[in-house]
mmCIF file of C-alpha atoms in Angstrom:
data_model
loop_
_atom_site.group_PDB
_atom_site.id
_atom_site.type_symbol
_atom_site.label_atom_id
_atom_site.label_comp_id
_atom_site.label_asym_id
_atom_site.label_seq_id
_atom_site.Cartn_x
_atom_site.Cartn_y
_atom_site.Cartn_z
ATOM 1 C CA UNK Q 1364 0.000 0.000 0.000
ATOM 2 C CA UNK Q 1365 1.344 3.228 -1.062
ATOM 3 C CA UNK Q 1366 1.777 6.876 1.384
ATOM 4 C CA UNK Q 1367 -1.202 8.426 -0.553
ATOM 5 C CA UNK Q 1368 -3.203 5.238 -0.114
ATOM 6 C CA UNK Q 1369 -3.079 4.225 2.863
ATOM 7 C CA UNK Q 1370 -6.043 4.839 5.215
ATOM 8 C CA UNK Q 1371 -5.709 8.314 7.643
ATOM 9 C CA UNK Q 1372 -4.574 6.955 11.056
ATOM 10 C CA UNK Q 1373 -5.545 9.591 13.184
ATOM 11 C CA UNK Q 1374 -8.889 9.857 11.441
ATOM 12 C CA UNK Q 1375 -9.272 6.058 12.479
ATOM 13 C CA UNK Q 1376 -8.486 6.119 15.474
ATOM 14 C CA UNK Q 1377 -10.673 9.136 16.204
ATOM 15 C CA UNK Q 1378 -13.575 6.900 14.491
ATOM 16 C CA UNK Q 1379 -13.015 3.814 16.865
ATOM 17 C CA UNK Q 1380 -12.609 6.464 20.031
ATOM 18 C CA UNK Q 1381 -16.213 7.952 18.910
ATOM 19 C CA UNK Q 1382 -17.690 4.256 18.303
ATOM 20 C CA UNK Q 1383 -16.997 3.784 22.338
ATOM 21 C CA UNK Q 1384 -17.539 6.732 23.502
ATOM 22 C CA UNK Q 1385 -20.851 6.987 21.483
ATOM 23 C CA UNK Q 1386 -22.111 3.565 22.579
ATOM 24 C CA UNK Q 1387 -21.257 4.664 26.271
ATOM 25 C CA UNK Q 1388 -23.161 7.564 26.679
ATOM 26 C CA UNK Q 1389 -24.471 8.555 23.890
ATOM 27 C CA UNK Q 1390 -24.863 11.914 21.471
ATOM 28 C CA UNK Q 1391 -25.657 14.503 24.019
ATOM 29 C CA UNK Q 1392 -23.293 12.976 26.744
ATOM 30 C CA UNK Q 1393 -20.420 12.151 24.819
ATOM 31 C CA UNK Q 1394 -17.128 14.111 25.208
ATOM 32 C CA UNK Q 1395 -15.666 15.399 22.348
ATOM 33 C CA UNK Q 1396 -12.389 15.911 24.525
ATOM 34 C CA UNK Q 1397 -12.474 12.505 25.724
ATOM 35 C CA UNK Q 1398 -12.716 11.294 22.273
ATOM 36 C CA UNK Q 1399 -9.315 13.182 21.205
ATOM 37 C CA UNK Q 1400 -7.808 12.005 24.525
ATOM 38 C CA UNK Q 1401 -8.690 8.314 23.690
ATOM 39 C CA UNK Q 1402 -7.306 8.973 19.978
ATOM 40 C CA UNK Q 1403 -4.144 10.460 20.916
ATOM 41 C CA UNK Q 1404 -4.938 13.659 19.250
ATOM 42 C CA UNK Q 1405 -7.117 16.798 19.758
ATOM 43 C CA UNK Q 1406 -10.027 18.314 19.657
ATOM 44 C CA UNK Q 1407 -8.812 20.740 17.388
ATOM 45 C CA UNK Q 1408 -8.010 18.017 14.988
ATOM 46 C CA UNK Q 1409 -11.377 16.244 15.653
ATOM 47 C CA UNK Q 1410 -13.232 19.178 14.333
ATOM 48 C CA UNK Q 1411 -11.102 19.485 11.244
ATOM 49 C CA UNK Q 1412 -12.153 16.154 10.063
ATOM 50 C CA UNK Q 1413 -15.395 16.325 11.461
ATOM 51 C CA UNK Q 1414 -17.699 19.606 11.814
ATOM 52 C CA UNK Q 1415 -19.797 18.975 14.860
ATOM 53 C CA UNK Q 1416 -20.499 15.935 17.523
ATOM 54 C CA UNK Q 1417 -23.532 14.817 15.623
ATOM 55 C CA UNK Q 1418 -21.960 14.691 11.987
ATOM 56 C CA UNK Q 1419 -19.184 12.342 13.866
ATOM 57 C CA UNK Q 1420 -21.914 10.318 15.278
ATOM 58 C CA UNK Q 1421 -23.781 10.439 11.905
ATOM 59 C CA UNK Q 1422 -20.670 9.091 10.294
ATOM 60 C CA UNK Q 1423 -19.617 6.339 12.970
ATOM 61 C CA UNK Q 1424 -23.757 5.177 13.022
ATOM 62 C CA UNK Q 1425 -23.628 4.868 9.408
ATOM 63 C CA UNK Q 1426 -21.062 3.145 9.263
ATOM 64 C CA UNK Q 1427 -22.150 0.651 11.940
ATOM 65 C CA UNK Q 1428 -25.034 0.370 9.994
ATOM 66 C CA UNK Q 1429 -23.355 -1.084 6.383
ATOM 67 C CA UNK Q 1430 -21.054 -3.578 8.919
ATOM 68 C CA UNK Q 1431 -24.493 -4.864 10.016
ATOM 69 C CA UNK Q 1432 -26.302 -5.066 6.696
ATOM 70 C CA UNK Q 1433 -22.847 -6.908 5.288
ATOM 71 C CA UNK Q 1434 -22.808 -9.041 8.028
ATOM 72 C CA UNK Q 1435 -26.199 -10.111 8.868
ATOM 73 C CA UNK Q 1436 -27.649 -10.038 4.863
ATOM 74 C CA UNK Q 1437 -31.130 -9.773 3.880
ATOM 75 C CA UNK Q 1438 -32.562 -12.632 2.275
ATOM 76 C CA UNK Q 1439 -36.344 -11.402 1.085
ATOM 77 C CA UNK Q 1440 -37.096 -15.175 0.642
ATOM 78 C CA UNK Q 1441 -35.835 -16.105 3.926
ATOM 79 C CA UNK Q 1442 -36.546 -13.480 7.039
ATOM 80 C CA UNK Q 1443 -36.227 -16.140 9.431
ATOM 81 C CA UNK Q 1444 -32.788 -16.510 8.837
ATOM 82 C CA UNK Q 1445 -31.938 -13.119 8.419
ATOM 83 C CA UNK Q 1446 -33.931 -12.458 11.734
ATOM 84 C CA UNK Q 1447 -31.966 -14.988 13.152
ATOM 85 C CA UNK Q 1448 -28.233 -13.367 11.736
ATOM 86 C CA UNK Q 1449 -29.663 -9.952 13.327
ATOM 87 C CA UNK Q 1450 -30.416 -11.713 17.083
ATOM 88 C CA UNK Q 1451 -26.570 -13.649 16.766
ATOM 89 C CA UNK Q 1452 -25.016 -10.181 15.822
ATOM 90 C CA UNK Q 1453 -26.415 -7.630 18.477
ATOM 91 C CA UNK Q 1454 -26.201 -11.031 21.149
ATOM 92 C CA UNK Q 1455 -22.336 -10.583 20.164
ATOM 93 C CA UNK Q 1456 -22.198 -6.758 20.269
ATOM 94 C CA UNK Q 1457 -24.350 -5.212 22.556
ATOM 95 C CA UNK Q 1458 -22.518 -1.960 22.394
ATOM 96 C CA UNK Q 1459 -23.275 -1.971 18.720
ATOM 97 C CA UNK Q 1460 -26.377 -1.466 19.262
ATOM 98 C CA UNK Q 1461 -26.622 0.507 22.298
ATOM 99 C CA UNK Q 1462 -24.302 2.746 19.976
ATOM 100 C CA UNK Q 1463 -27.743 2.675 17.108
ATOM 101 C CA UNK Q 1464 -30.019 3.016 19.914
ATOM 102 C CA UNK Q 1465 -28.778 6.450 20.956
ATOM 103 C CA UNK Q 1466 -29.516 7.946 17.412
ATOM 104 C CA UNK Q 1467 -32.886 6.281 17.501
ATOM 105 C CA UNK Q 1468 -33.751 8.542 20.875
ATOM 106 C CA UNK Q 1469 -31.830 11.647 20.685
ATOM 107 C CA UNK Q 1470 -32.456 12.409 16.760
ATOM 108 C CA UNK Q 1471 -35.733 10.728 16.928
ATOM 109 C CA UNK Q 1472 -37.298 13.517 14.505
ATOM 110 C CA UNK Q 1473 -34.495 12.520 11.884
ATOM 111 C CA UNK Q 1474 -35.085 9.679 9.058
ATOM 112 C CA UNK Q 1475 -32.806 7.395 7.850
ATOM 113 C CA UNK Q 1476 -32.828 8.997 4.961
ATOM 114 C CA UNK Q 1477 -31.435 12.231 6.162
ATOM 115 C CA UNK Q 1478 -28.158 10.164 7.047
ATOM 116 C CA UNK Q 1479 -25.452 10.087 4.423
ATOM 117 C CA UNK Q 1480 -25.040 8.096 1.528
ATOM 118 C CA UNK Q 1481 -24.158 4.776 3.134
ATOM 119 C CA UNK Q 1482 -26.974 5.247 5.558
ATOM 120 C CA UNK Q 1483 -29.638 6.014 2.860
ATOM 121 C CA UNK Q 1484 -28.363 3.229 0.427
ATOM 122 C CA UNK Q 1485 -28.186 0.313 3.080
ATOM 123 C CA UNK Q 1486 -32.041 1.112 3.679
ATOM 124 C CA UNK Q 1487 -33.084 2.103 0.368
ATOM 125 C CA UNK Q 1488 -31.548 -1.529 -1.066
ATOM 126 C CA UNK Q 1489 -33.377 -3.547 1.735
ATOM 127 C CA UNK Q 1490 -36.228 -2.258 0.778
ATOM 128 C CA UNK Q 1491 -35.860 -2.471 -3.098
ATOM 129 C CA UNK Q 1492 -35.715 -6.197 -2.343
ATOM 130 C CA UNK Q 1493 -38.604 -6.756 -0.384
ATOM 131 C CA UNK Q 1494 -40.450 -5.500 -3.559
ATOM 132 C CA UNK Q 1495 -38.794 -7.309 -5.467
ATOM 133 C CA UNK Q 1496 -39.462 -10.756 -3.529
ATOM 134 C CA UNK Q 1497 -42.910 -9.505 -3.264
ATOM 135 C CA UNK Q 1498 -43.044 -8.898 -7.430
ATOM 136 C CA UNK Q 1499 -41.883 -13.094 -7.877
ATOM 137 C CA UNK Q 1500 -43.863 -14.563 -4.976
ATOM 138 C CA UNK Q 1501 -41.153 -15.397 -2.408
ATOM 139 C CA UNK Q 1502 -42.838 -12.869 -0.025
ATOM 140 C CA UNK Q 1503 -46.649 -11.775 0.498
ATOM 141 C CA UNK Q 1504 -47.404 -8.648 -1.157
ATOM 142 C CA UNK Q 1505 -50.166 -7.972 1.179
ATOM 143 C CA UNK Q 1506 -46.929 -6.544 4.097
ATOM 144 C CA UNK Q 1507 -45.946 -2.893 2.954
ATOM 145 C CA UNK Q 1508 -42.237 -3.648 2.354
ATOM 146 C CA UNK Q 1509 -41.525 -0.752 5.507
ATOM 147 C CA UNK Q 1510 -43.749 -2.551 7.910
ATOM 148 C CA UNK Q 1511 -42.018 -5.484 7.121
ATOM 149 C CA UNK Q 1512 -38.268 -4.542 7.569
ATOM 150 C CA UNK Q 1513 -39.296 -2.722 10.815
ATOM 151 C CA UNK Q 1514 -40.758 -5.385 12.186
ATOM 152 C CA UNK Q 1515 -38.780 -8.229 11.369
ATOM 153 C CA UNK Q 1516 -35.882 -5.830 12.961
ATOM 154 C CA UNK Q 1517 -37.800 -5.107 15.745
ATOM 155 C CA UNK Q 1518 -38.601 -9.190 16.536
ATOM 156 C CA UNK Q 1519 -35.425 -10.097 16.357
ATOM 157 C CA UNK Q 1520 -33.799 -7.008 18.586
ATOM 158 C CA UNK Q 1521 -36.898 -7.885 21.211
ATOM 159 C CA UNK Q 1522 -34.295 -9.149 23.969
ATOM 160 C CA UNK Q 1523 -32.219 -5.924 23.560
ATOM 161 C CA UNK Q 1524 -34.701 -3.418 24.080
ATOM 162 C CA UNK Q 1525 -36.257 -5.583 26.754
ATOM 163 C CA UNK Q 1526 -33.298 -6.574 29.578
ATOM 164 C CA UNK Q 1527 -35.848 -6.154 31.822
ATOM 165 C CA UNK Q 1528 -37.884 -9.490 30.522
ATOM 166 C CA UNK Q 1529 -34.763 -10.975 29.864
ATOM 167 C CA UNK Q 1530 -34.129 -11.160 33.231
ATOM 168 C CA UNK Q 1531 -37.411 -12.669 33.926
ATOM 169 C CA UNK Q 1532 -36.984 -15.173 31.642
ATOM 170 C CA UNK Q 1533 -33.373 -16.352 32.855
ATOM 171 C CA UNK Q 1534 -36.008 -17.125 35.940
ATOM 172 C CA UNK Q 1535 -39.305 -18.540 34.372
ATOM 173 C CA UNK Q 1536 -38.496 -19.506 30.964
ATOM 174 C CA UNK Q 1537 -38.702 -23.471 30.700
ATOM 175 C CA UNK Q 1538 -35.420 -22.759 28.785
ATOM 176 C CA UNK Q 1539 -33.681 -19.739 29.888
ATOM 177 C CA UNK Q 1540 -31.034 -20.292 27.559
ATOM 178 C CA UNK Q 1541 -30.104 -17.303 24.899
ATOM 179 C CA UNK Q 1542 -30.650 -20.485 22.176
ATOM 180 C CA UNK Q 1543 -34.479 -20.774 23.505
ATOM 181 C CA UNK Q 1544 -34.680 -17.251 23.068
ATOM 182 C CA UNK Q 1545 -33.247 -16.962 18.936
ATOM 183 C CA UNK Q 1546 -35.385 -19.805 18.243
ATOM 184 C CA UNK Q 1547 -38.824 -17.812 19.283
ATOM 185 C CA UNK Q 1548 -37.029 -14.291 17.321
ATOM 186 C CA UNK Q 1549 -36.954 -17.214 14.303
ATOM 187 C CA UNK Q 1550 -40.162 -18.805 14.529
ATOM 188 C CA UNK Q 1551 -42.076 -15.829 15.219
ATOM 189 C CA UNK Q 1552 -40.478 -13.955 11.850
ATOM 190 C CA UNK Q 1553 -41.638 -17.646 10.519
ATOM 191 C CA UNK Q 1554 -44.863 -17.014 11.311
ATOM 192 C CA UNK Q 1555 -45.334 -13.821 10.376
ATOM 193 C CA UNK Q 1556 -43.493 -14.467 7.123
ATOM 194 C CA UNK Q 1557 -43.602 -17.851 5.852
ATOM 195 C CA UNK Q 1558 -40.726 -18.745 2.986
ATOM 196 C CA UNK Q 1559 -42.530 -19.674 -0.161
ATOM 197 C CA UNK Q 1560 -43.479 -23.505 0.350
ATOM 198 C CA UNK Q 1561 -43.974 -22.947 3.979
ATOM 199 C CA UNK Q 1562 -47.836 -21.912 3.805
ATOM 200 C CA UNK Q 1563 -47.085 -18.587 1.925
ATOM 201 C CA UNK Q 1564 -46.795 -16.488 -0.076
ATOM 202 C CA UNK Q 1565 -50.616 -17.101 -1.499
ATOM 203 C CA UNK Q 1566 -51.178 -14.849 -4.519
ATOM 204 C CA UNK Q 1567 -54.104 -12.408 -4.192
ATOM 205 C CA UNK Q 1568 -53.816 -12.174 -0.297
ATOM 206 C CA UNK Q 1569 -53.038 -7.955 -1.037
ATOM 207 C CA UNK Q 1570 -56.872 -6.998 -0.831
ATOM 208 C CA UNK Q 1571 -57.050 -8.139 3.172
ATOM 209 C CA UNK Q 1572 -58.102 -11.702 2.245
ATOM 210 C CA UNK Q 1573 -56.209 -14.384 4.495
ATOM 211 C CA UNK Q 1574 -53.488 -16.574 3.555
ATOM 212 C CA UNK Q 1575 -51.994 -19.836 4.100
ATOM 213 C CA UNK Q 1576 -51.894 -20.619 7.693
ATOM 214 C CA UNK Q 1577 -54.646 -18.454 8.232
ATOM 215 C CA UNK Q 1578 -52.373 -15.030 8.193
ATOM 216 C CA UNK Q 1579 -54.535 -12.420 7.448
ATOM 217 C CA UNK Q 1580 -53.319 -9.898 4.919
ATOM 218 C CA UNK Q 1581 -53.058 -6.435 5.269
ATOM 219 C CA UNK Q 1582 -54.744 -4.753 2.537
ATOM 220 C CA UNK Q 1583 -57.736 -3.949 4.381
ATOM 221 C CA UNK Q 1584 -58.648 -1.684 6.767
ATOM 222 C CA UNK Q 1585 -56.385 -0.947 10.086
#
């Protein structure tokens, strides 16, 4: 790798130092000088590659976000197992998340959209192939391609927004274990979204009629 290739070290480093400190305590209680300090640089230097707290978290969320979408892969004609890629991930990075979370309640008036272009694209593609998958049958087209990625994310992220029931089920769960607990995340995504050959997709389900496995389509009224 060549001088004029090779990736800005300081920049890095004040990347990973923002990815921690983010995750920590999030946008409004992060430090920018504890940031530098942790990056062996200074504040003065964190503001000349980035212009403000928020566009460093904006860039270090969006980021995070294309590392998940590489690493977890939507497959339109199987949400259970990208449901289930999404529970092992998060399980393995809690901070990751917490470090998503944050954005979620402190720039709660913001869309995904209004990120940058990583941010946009990683949403913009997931949802490009949920229509798609709904256009050849391997997914119900009766689901609004949004409500489905939000709530297949949302399933499968259940145990991370709720420690507090997570607790209660290390106690009262017949299996307490953190398997027990994917393989509910899976079959409930199952359920909701059957593969094609698993008692859906059913053409002509869009107008609120019900499906296979009596699922109920959502084409009709609320």
């Amino acid at each position: 790798m060549t001088a004029s290739s090779a990736p800005d070290s300081t920049r890095e480093r004040i990347v990973g130092a923002a990815k921690t400190e983010f995750s920590r305590y999030g946008i409004a209680g992060a430090r920018v000088d504890r940031i530098a300090r942790e990056a062996r640089t200074s504040k003065e230097r964190v503001y000349a590659y980035f212009r403000s707290k928020q566009a460093l978290y904006a860039f270090v969320a969006g980021r995070e976000l294309a590392a998940v979408a590489e690493a977890t892969r939507l497959d339109p004609a199987d949400l259970p197992g990208y449901a289930g890629r999404l529970f092992d991930y998060f399980t393995a990075h809690p901070e990751r998340f917490r470090l998503m979370g944050w954005g979620r309640l402190e720039l709660a008036e913001m869309s995904l959209l209004d990120g940058d272009e990583a941010t946009r694209g990683a949403v913009l593609s997931k949802v490009r192939q949920l229509r798609e998958a709904q256009e050849s049958g391997q997914l119900d087209p009766a689901w609004d391609p949004v409500d489905v990625l939000t709530l297949v994310d949302q399933i499968a992220t259940a145990w991370l927004t709720r420690t507090d029931m997570a607790a209660v089920a290390a106690q009262l769960a017949r299996d307490p274990g953190t398997a027990a607990r994917r393989a509910a995340v899976v079959e409930g995504v199952r359920r909701l979204f059957p593969a094609a050959g698993d008692g859906g997709p059913v053409a002509g389900t869009a107008d609120g009629g019900v499906g296979r496995g009596g699922k109920v389509g959502r084409g009709g009224g609320g």
